[in-house]
CSV table of C-alpha atoms and ligand atoms in Angstrom, one decimal:
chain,number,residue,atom,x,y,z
A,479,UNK,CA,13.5,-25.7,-2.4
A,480,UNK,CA,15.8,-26.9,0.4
A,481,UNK,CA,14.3,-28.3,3.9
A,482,UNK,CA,14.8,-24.6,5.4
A,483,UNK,CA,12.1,-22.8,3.6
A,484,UNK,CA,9.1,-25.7,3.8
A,485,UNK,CA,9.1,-25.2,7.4
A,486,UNK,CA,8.5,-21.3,7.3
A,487,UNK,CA,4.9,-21.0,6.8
A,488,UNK,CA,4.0,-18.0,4.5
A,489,UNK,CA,7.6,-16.9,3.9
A,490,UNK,CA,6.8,-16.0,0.8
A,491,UNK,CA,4.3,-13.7,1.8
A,492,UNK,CA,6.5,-12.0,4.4
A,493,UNK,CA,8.9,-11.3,1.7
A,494,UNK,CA,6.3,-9.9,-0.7
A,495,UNK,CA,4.8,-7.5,2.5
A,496,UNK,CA,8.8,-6.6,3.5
A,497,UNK,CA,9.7,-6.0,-0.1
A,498,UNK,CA,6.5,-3.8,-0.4
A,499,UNK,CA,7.1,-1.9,2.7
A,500,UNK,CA,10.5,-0.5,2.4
A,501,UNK,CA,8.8,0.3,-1.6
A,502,UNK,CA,6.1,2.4,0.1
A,503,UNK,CA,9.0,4.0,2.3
A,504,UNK,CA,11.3,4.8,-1.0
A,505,UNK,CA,8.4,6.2,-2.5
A,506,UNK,CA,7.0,7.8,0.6
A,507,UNK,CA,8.3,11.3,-0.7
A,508,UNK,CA,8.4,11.0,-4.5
A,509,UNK,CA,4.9,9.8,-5.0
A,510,UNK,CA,2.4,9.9,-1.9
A,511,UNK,CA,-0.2,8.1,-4.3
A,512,UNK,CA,2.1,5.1,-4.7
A,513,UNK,CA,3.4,4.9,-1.1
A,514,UNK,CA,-0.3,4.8,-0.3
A,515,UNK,CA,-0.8,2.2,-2.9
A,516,UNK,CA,1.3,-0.1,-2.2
A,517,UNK,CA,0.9,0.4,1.5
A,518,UNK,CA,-2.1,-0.6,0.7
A,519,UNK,CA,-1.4,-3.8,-1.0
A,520,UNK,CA,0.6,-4.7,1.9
A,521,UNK,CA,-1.9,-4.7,4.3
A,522,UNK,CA,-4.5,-6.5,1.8
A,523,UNK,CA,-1.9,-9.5,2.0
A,524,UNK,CA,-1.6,-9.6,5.1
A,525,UNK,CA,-5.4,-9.2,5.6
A,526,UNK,CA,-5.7,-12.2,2.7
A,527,UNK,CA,-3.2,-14.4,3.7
A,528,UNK,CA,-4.3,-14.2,7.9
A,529,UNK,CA,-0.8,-12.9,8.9
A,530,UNK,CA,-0.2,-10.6,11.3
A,531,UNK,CA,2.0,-7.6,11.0
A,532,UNK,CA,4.5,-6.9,14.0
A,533,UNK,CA,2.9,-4.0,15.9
A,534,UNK,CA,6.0,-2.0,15.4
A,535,UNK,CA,5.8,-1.9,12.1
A,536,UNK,CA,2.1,-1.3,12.4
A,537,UNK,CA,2.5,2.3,13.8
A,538,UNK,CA,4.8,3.3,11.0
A,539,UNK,CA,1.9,3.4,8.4
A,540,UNK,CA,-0.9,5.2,8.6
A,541,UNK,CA,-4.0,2.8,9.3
A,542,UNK,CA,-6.5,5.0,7.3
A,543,UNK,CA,-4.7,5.5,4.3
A,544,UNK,CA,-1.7,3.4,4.5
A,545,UNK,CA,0.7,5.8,3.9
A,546,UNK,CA,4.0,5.5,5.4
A,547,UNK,CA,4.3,7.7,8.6
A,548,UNK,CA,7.5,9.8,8.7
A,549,UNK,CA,8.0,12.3,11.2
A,550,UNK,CA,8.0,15.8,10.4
A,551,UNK,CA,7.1,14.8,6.3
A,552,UNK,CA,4.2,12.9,6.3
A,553,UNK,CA,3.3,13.3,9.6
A,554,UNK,CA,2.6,15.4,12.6
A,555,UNK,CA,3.9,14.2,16.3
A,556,UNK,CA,3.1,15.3,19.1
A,557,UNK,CA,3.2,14.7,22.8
A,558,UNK,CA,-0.2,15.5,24.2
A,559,UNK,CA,-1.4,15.6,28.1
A,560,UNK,CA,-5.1,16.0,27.7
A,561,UNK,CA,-7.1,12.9,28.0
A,562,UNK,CA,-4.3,10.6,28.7
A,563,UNK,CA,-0.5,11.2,28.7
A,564,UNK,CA,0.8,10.2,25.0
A,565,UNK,CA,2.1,10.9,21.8
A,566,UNK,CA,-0.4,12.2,19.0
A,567,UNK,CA,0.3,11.1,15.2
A,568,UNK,CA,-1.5,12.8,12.3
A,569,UNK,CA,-0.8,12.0,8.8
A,570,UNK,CA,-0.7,14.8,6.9
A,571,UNK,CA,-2.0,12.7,3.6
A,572,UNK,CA,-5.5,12.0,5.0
A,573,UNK,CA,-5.4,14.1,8.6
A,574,UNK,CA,-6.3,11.0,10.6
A,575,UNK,CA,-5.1,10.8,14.1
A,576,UNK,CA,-3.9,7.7,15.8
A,577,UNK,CA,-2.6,8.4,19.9
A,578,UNK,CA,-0.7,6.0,21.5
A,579,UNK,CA,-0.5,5.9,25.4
A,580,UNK,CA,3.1,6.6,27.1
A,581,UNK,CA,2.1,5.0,30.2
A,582,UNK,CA,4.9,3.8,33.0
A,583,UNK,CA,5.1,0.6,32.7
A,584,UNK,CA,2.7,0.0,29.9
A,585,UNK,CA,3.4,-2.8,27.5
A,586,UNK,CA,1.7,-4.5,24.5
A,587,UNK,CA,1.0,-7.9,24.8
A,588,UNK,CA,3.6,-8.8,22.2
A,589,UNK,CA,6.0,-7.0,24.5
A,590,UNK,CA,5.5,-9.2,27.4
A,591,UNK,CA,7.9,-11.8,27.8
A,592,UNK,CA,5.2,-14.6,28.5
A,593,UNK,CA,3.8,-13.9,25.4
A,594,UNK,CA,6.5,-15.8,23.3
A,595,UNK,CA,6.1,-19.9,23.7
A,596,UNK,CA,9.1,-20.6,21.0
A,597,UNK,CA,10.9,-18.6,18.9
A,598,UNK,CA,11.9,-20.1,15.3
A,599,UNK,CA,15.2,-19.7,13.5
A,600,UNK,CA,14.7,-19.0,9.8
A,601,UNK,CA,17.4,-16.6,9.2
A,602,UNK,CA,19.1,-18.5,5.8
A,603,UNK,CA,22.7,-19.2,5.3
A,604,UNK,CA,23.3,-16.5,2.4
A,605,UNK,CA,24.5,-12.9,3.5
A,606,UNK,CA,22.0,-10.7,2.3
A,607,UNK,CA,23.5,-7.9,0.2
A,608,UNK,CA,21.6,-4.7,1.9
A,609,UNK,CA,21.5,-4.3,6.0
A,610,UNK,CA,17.9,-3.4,5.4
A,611,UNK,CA,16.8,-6.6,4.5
A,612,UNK,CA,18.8,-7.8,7.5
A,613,UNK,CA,16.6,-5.9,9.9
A,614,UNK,CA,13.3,-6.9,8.1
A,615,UNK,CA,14.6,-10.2,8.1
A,616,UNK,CA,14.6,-10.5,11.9
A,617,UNK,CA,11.7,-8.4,12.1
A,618,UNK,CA,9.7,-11.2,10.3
A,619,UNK,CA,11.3,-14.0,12.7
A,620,UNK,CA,9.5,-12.1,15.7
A,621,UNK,CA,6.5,-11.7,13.8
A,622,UNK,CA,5.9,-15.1,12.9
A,623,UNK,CA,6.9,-16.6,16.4
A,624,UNK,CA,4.2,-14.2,18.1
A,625,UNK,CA,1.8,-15.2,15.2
A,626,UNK,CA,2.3,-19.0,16.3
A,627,UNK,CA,1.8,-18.1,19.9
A,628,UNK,CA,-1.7,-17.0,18.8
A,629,UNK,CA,-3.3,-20.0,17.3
B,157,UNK,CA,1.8,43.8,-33.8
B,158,UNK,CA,3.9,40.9,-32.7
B,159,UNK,CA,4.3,42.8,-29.7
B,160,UNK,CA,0.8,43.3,-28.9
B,161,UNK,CA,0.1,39.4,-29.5
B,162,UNK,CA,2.7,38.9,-26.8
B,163,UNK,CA,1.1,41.2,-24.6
B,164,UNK,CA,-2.3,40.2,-24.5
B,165,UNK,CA,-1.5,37.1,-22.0
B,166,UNK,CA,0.7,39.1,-19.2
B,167,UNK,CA,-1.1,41.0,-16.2
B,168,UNK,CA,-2.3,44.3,-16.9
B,169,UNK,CA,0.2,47.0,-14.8
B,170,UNK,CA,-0.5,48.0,-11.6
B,171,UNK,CA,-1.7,51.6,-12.4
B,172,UNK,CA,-4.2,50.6,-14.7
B,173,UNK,CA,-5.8,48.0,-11.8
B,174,UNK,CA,-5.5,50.3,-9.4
B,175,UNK,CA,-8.4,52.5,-10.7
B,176,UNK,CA,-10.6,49.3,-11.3
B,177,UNK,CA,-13.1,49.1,-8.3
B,178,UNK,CA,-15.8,46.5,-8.3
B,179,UNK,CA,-19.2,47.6,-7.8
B,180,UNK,CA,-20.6,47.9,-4.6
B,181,UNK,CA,-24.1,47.0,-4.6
B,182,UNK,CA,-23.7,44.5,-7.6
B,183,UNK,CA,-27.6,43.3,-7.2
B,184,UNK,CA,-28.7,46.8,-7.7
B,185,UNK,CA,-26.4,47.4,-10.8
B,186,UNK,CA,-27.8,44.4,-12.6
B,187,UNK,CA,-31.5,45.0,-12.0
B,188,UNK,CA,-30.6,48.7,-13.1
B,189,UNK,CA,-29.1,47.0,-16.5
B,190,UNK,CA,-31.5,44.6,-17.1
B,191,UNK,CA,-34.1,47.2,-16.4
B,192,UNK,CA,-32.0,49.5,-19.4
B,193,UNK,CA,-31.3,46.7,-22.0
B,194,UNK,CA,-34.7,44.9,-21.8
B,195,UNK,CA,-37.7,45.8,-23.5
B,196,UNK,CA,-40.3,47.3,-21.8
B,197,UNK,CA,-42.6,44.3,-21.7
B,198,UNK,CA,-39.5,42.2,-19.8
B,199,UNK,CA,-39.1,44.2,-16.9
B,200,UNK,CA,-41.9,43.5,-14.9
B,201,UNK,CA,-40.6,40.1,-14.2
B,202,UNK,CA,-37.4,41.1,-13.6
B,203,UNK,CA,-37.8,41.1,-10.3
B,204,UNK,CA,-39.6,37.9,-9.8
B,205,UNK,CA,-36.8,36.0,-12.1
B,206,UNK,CA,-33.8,37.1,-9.6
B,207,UNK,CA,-35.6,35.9,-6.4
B,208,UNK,CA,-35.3,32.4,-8.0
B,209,UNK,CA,-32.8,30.6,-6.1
B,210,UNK,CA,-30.7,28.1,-8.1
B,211,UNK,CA,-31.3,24.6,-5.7
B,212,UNK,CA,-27.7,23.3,-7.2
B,213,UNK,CA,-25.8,26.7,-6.9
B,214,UNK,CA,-26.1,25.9,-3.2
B,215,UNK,CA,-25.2,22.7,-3.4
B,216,UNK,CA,-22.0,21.9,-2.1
B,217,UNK,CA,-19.9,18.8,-3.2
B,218,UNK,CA,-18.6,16.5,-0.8
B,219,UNK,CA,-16.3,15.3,-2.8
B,220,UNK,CA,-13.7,17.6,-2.6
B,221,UNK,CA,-14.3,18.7,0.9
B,222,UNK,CA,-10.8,17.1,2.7
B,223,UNK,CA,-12.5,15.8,6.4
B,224,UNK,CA,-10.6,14.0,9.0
B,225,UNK,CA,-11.1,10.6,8.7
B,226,UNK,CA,-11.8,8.5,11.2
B,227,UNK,CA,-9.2,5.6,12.5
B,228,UNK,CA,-10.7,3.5,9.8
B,229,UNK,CA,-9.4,1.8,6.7
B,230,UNK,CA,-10.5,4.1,4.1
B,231,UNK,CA,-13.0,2.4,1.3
B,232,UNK,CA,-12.1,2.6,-2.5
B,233,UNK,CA,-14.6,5.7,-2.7
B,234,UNK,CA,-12.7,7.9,-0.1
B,235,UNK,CA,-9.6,6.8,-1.4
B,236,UNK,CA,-10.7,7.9,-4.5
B,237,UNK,CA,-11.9,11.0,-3.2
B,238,UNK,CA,-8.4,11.7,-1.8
B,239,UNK,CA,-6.8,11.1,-5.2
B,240,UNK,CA,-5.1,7.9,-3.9
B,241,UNK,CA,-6.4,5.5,-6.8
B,242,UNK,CA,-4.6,6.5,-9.6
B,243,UNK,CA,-1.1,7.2,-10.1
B,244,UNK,CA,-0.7,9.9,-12.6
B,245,UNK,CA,1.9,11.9,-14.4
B,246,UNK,CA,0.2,15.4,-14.7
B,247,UNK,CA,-0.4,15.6,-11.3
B,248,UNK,CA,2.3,14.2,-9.0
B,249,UNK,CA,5.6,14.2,-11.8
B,250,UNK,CA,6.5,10.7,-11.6
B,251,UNK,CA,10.1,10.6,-13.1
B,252,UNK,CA,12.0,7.7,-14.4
B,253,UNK,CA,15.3,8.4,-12.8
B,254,UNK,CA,13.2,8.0,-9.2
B,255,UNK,CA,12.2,4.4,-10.2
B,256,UNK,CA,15.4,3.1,-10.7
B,257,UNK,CA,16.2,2.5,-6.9
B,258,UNK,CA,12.8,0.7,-7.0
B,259,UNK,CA,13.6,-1.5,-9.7
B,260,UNK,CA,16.7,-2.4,-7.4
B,261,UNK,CA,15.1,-3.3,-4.5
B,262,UNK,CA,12.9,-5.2,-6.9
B,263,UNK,CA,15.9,-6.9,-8.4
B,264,UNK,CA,16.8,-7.9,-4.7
B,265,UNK,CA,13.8,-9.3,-3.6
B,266,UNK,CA,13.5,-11.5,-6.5
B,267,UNK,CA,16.5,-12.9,-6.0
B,268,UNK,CA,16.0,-13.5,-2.4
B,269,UNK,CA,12.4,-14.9,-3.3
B,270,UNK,CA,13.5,-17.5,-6.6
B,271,UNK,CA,16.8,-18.4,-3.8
B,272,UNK,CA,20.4,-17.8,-4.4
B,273,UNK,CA,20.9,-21.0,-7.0
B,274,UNK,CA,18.2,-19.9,-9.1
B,275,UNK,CA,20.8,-17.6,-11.5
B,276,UNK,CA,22.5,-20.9,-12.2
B,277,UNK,CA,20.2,-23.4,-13.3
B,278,UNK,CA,17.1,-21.7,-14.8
B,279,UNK,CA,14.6,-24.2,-15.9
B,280,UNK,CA,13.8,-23.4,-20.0
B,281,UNK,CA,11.2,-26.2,-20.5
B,282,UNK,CA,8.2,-27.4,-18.9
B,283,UNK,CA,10.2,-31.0,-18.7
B,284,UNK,CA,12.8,-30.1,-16.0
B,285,UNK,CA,11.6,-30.8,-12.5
B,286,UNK,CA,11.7,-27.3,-11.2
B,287,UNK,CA,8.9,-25.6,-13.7
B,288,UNK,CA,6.5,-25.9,-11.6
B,289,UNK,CA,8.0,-24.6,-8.4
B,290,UNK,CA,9.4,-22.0,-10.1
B,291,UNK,CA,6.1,-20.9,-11.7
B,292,UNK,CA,4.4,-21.3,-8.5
B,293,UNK,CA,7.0,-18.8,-6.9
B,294,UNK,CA,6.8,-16.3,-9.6
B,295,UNK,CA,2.6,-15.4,-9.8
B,296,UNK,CA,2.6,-15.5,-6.1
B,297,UNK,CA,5.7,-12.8,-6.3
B,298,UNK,CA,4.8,-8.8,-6.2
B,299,UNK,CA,5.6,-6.8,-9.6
B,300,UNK,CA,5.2,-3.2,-8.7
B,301,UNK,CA,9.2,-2.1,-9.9
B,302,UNK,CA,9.5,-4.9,-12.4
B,303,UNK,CA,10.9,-3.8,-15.4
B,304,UNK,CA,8.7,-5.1,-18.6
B,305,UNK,CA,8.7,-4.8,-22.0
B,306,UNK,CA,5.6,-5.6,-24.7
B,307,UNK,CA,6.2,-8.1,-27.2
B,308,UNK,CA,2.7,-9.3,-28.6
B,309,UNK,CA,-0.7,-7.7,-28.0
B,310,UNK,CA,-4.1,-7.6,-29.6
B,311,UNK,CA,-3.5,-4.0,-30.2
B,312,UNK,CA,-0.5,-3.5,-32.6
B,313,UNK,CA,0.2,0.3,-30.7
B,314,UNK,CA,0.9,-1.8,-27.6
B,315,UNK,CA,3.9,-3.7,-28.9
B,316,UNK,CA,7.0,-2.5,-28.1
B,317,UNK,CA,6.2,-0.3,-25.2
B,318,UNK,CA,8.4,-1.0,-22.1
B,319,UNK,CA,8.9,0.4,-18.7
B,320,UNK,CA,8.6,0.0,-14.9
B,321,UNK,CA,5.5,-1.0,-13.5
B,322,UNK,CA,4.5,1.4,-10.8
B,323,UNK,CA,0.7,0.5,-10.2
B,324,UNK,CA,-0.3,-3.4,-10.5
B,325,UNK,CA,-4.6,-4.0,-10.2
B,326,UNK,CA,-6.5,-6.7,-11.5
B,327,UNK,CA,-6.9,-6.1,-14.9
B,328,UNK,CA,-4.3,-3.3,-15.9
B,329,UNK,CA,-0.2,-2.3,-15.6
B,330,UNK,CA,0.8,1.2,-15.6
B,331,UNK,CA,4.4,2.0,-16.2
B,332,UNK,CA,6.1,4.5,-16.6
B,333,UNK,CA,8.9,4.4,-19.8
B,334,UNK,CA,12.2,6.1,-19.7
B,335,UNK,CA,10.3,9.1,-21.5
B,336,UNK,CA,8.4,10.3,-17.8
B,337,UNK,CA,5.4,9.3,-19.2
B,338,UNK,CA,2.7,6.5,-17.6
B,339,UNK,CA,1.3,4.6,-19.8
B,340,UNK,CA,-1.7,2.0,-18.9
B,341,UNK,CA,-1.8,-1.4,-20.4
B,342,UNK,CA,-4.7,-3.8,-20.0
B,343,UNK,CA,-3.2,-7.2,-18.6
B,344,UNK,CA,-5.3,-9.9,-20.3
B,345,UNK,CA,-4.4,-8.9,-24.5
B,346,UNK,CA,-0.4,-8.7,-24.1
B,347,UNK,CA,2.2,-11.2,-24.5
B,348,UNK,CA,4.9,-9.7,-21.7
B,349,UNK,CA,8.6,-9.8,-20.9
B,350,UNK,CA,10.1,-9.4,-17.6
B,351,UNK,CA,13.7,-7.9,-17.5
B,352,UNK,CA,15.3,-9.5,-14.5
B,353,UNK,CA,18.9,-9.2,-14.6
B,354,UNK,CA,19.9,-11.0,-17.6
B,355,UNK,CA,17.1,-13.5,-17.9
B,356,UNK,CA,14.2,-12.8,-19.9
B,357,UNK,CA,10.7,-14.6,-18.6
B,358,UNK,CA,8.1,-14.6,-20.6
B,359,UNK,CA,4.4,-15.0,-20.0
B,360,UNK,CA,0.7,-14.2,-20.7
B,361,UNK,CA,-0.8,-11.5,-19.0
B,362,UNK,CA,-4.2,-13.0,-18.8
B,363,UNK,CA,-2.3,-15.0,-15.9
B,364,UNK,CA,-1.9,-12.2,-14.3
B,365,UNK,CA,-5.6,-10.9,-14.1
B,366,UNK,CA,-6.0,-11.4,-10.0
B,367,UNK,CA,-5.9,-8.6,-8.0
B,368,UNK,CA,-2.4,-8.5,-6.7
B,369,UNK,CA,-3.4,-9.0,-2.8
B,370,UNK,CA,-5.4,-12.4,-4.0
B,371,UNK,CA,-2.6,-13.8,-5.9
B,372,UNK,CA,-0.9,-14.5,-2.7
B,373,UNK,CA,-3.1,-17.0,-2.3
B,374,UNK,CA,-4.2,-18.0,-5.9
B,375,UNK,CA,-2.8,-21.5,-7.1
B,376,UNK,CA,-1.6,-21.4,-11.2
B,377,UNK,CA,-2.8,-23.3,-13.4
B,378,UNK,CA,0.1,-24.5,-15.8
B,379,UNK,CA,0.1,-25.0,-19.8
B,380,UNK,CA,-2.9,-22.7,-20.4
B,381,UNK,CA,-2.4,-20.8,-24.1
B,382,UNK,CA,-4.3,-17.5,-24.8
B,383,UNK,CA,-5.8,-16.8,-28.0
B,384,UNK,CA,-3.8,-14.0,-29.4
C,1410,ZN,ZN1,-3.4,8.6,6.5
């Protein structure tokens, strides 16, 4: 409507996948079928849409099932030695296992400072009632500003 | 005899069981019966009919077995498999009272997606300038935890039905209604009313009829009317 959310390419869509990943976290211990679900849904718009999903955010839902990934409820961690040094995650819903490296000095690409070329300002003028959405918010700035870097 | 009724669905007391043992050899007991109840001309072939082995019997399913899956994204048949299609009452006790922080957030993303003014100056015709935006905004927005109510449907048991939409796919709602129980609506016969706030909005659910990932993308076509 104003100038401010023209220039935000696919803002929309970030708000649909924020809005349905803190759903998939309320619902994460209510109902595992609809956590899954809209998990799920999530990552379908992002998959439609071509937007990428910050790699953080990634790790927190299962990539078999989409189910959100909570320590100790929905999923097993462990630290593990054998092949490489790292950290073992298995959902409980579908028993997949994703490991992730704990490496010295290992960083994702999106990690590394040369990987941002500019960084947007989107955040909007209205306080936003709940801290979460605060959080996301930002989340979705860094998000969008490695997605840029990409193309 | 009341009593006896009662009784007959409670476990029988341990020192009745207790003597109970199952037979041993069972094979051998039941070629020993059949040889006793049969008439003589039968049990010759007793012997050949009990080597038969039953192909199916063996057969295990696959369908329940529960296997590591690999780091893939699961199809709609393994999902299925795992019982994460459907949301259902029976099985995973869905309650109203749990949905109501949903239908919060809900309430708080659509007001962060329709922008803070839109409370003020809601457009009621398809003259004012902002009908099309608006409409535009509102199938590309997500309606799992939006609170709906039926008001016109092909199928006159439908009307009237109301509750928050938990599961959203391409051509039905389910929601569950303050009574615990999910109910499944098909999309593209009902005339539907969205709750938000204080505002009604109206609209066909035939609109609706795109899976909800491919809506993001979908552009609406306006002043379409339904046959009814
Ligand atoms: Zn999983």
């Amino acid at each position: 409507m104003d100038a401010n959310t023209k220039l935000c390419q696919g803002k929309d869509i970030f708000e649909r996948m924020n809005y349905l990943y803190q759903a998939s976290y309320l619902m994460a211990l209510k109902n595992r079928v609809a956590a899954s679900y809209y998990g799920n849904v999530m990552v379908g718009c992002a998959k439609k849409s071509v937007l990428r999903i910050e790699s953080d955010i990634k790790r927190t839902i299962c990539k078999c099932c989409q189910s959100p990934l909570i320590p100790g409820e929905t999923a097993r961690v462990r630290l593990v030695s054998k092949p490489v040094k790292g950290i073992k995650w298995t959902c409980l819903t579908c028993l997949s296992i994703k490991r992730y490296p704990t490496k010295k000095g290992y960083k994702l690409w999106t990690e590394q400072p040369n990987s941002v070329v500019q960084i947007f300002n989107y955040t909007s003028k209205s306080v936003d009632d709940k801290s979460v959405t605060e959080t996301q918010k930002r989340n979705l700035d860094k998000r969008n500003s490695v997605n840029i870097e990409k193309n | 005899m009341a009593q006896t009724s009662q009784s007959i669905c409670s476990i029988l007391p341990k020192s009745i069981t207790k003597q109970i043992n199952t037979c041993e050899n069972s094979e051998q007991y039941i070629t020993n019966f059949l040889q006793n109840a049969l008439p003589p001309t039968d049990t010759s072939s007793i012997a050949n009919e009990l080597r038969k082995s039953l192909i199916l019997g063996k057969h295990k399913s696959k369908w329940n077995k529960k296997k590591q899956c690999k780091g893939k994204l699961l199809t709609n048949r393994k999902r299925m498999q795992l019982g994460l299609r459907k949301i259902s009452c029976q099985v995973n006790d869905m309650k109203y009272k749990d949905l109501l922080p949903l239908n919060q957030l809900w309430l708080n993303y659509m007001q962060q997606v329709l922008g803070p003014k839109f409370l003020d100056n809601i457009p009621k015709d398809p003259t004012d300038p902002n009908w099309e935006n608006v409409n535009q905004q509102l199938i590309k927005a997500d309606f799992h935890g939006a609170e709906i109510s039926i008001v016109g449907a092909k199928c006159p048991s439908l009307i009237g039905l109301s509750g928050i939409v938990v599961q959203d796919t391409k051509n039905i709602f389910r929601i569950c209604g303050k009574d615990n129980i999910i109910r499944t609506i098909p999309k593209d016969v009902v005339i539907m009313n969205m709750h938000l706030k204080n505002i009604k909005l109206e609209f066909f659910g035939k609109d609706l009829s795109i899976k909800p990932t491919e809506r993001t993308i979908k552009k609406f076509k306006c002043g379409r009317i339904y046959e009814l």
